[in-house]
Backbone as JSON, one array per atom type, in Angstrom:
{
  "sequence": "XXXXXXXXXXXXXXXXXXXXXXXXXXXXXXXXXXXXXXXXXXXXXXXXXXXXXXXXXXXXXXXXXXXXXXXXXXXXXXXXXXXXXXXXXXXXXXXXXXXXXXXXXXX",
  "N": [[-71.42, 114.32, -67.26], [-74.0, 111.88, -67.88], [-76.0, 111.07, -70.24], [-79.5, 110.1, -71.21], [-81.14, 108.89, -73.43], [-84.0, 108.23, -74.89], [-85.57, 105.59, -77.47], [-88.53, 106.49, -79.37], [-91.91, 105.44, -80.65], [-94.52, 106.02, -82.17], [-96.06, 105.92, -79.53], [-94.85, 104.25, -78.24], [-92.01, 102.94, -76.53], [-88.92, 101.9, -77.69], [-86.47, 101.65, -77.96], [-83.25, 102.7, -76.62], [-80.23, 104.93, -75.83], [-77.07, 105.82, -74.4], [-74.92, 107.69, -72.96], [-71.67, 108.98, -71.81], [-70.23, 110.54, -68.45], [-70.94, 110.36, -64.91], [-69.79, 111.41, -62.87], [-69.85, 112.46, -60.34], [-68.62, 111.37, -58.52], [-65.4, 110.16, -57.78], [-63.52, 108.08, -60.43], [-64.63, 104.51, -60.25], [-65.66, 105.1, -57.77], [-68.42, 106.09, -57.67], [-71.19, 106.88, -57.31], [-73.32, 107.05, -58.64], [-73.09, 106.84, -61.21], [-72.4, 103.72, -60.82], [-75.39, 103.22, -60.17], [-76.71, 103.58, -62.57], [-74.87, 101.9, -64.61], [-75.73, 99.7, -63.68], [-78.63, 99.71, -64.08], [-79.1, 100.0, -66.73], [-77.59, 97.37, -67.76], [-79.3, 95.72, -66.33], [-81.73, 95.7, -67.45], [-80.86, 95.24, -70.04], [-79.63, 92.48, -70.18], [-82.47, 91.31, -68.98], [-84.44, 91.3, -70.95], [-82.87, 90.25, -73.09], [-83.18, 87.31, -71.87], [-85.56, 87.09, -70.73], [-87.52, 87.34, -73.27], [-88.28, 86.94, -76.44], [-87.47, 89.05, -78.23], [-86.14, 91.04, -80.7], [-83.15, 91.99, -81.08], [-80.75, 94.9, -81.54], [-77.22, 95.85, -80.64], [-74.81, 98.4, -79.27], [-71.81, 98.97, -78.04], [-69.39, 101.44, -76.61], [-65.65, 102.11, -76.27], [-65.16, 103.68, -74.61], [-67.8, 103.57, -73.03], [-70.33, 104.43, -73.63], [-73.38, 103.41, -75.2], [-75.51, 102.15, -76.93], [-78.95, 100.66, -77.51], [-81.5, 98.57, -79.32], [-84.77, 97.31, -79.94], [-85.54, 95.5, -82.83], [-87.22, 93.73, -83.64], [-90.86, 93.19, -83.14], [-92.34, 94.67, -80.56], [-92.2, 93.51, -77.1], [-94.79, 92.97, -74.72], [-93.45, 92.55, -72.5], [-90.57, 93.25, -72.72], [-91.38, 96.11, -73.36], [-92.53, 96.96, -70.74], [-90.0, 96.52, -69.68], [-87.99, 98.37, -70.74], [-89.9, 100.83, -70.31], [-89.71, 100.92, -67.18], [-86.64, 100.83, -66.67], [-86.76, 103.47, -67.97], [-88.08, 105.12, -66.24], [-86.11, 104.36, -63.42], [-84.05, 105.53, -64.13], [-84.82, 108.07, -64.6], [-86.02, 109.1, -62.03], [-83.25, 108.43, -61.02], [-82.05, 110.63, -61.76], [-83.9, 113.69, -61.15], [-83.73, 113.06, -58.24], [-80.71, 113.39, -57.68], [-80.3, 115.55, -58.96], [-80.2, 117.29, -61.61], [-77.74, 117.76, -62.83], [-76.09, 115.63, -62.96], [-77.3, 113.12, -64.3], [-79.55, 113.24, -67.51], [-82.44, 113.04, -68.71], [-84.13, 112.13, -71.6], [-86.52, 111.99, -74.19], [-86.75, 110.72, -77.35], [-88.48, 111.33, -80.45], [-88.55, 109.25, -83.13]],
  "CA": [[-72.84, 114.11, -67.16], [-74.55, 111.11, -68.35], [-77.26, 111.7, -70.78], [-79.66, 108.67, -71.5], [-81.81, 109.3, -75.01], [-85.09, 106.68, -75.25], [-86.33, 105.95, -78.57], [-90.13, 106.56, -79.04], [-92.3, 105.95, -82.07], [-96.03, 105.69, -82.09], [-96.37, 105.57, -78.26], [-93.72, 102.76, -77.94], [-90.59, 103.3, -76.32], [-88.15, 100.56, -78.46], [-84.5, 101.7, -77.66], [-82.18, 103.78, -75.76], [-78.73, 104.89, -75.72], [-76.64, 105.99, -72.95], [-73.04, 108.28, -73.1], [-71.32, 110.04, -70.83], [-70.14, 110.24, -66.67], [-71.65, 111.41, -64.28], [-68.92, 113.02, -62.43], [-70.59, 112.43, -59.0], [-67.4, 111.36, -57.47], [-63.57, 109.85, -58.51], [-63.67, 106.45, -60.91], [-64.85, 103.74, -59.47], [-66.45, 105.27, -56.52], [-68.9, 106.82, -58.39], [-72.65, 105.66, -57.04], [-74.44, 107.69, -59.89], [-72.48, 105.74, -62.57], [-72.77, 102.18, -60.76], [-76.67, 102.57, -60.42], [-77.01, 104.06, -63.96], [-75.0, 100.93, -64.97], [-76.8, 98.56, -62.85], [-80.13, 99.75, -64.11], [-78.82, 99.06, -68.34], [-77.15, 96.5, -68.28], [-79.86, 94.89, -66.06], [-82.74, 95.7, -68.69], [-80.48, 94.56, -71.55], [-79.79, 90.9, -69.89], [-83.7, 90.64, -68.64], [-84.77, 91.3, -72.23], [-81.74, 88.58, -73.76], [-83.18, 86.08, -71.41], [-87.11, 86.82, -70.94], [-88.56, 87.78, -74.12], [-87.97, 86.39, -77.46], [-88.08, 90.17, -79.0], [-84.7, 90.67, -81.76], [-82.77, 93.53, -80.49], [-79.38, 95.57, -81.39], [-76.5, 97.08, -79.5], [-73.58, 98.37, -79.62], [-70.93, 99.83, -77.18], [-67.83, 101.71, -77.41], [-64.69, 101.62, -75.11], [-65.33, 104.96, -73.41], [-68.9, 103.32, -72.5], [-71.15, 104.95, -74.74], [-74.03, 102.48, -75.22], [-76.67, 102.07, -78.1], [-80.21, 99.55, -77.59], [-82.79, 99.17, -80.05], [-85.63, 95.94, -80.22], [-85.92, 95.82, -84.01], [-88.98, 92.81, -83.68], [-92.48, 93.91, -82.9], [-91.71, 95.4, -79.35], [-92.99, 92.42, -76.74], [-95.09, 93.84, -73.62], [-92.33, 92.15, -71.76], [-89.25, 94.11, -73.29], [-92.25, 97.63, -73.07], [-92.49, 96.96, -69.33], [-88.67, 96.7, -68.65], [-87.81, 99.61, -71.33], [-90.16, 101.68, -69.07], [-89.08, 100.53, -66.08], [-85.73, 101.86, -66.9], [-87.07, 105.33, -68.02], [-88.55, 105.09, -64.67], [-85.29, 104.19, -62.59], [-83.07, 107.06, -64.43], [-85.37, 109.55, -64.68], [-85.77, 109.12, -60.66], [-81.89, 109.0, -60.38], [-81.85, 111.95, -62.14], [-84.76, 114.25, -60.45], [-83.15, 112.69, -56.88], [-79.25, 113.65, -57.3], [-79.73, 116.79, -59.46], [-80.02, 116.99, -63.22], [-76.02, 117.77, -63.22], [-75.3, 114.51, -63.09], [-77.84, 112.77, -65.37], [-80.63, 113.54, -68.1], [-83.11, 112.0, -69.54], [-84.7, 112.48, -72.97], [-87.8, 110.78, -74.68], [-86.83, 111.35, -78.48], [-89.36, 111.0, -81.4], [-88.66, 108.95, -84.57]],
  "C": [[-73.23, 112.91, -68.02], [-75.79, 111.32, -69.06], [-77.81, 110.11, -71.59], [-80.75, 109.64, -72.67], [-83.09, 108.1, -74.7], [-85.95, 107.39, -76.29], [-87.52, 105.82, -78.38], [-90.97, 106.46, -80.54], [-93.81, 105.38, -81.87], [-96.38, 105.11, -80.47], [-95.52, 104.64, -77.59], [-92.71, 103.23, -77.53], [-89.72, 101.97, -76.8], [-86.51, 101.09, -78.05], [-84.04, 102.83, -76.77], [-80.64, 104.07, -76.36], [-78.07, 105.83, -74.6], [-75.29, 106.3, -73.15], [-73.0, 108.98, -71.37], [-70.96, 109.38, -69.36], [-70.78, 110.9, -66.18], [-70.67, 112.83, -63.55], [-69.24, 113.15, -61.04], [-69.21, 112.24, -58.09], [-65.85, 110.85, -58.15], [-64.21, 108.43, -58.87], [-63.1, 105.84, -59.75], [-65.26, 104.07, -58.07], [-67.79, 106.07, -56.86], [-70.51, 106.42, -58.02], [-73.62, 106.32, -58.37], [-74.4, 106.87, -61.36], [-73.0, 104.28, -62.35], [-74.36, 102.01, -60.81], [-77.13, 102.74, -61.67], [-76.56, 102.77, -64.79], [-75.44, 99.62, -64.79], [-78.29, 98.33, -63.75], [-79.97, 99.61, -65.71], [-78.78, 98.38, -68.12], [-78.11, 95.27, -67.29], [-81.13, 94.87, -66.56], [-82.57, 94.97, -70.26], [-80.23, 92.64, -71.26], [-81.21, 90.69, -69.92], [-84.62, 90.77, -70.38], [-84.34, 90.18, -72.94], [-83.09, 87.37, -73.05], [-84.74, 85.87, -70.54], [-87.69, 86.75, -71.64], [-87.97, 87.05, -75.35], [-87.79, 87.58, -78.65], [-86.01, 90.11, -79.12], [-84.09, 91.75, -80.98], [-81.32, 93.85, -81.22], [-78.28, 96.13, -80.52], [-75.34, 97.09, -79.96], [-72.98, 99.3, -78.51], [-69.65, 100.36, -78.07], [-67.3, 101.58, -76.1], [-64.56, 103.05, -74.09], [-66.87, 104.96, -72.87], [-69.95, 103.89, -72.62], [-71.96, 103.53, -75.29], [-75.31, 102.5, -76.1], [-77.23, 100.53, -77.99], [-81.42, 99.57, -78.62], [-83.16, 97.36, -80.01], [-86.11, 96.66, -81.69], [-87.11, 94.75, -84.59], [-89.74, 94.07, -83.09], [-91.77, 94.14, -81.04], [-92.78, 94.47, -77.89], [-93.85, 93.41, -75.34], [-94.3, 93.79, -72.39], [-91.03, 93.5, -71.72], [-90.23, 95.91, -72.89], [-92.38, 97.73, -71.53], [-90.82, 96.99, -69.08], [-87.89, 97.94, -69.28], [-88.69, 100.82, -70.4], [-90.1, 101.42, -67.82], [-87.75, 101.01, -65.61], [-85.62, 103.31, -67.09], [-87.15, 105.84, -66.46], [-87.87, 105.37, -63.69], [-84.85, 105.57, -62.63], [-83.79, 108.17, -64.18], [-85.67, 110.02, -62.8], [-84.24, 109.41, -59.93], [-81.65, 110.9, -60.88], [-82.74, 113.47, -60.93], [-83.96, 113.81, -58.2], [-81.92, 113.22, -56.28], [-79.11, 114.66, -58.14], [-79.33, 116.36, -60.9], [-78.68, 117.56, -63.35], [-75.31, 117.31, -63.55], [-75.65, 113.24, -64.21], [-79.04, 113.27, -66.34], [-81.51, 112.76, -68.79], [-84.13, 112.23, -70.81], [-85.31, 111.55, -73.59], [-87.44, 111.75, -76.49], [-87.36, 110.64, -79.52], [-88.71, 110.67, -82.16], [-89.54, 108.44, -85.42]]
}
């Protein structure tokens, strides 16, 4: 199962992180995984290369994924951070919370 986390603090959503498979089908055929990584890693480029807002990350090699904007949080980067909530939380609700979850957690 894939479980996506988004950070939240005073109404703001500023980061995410993202573990896990889904499990939907055999690696590399996997459509739950490819749109789940479609829909990161195409929030974390449009952020790099629209907004001027600082950010963090870090992966690991079993694809476990940590985002945080540690500038002021641009309305740019707040539109594509929910935009993403948006996607997943639709893949999720669409193909059965079995395969992904999605969690809005307070700091």
């Amino acid at each position: 199962m894939i479980k996506a986390v988004f950070y939240k603090k005073d109404d703001l959503i500023f980061g995410f992180s993202v573990k896990g498979h889904a499990g939907y089908a055999a690696k590399g055929k996997d459509i739950i995984c490819s749109a789940v990584s479609s829909l990161v890693i195409n929030t974390i480029n449009s952020i790099e290369k629209y907004t001027d807002d600082k950010f963090v990350g870090e992966t690991s090699e079993s694809g476990n994924l940590k985002f945080k904007v540690v500038s002021d949080v641009s309305s740019s980067s707040e539109l594509l951070i929910n935009s993403l909530y948006l996607g997943l939380s639709r893949i999720s609700e669409e193909n059965g919370r079995n395969f992904v979850k999605v969690y809005i957690r307070e700091v």
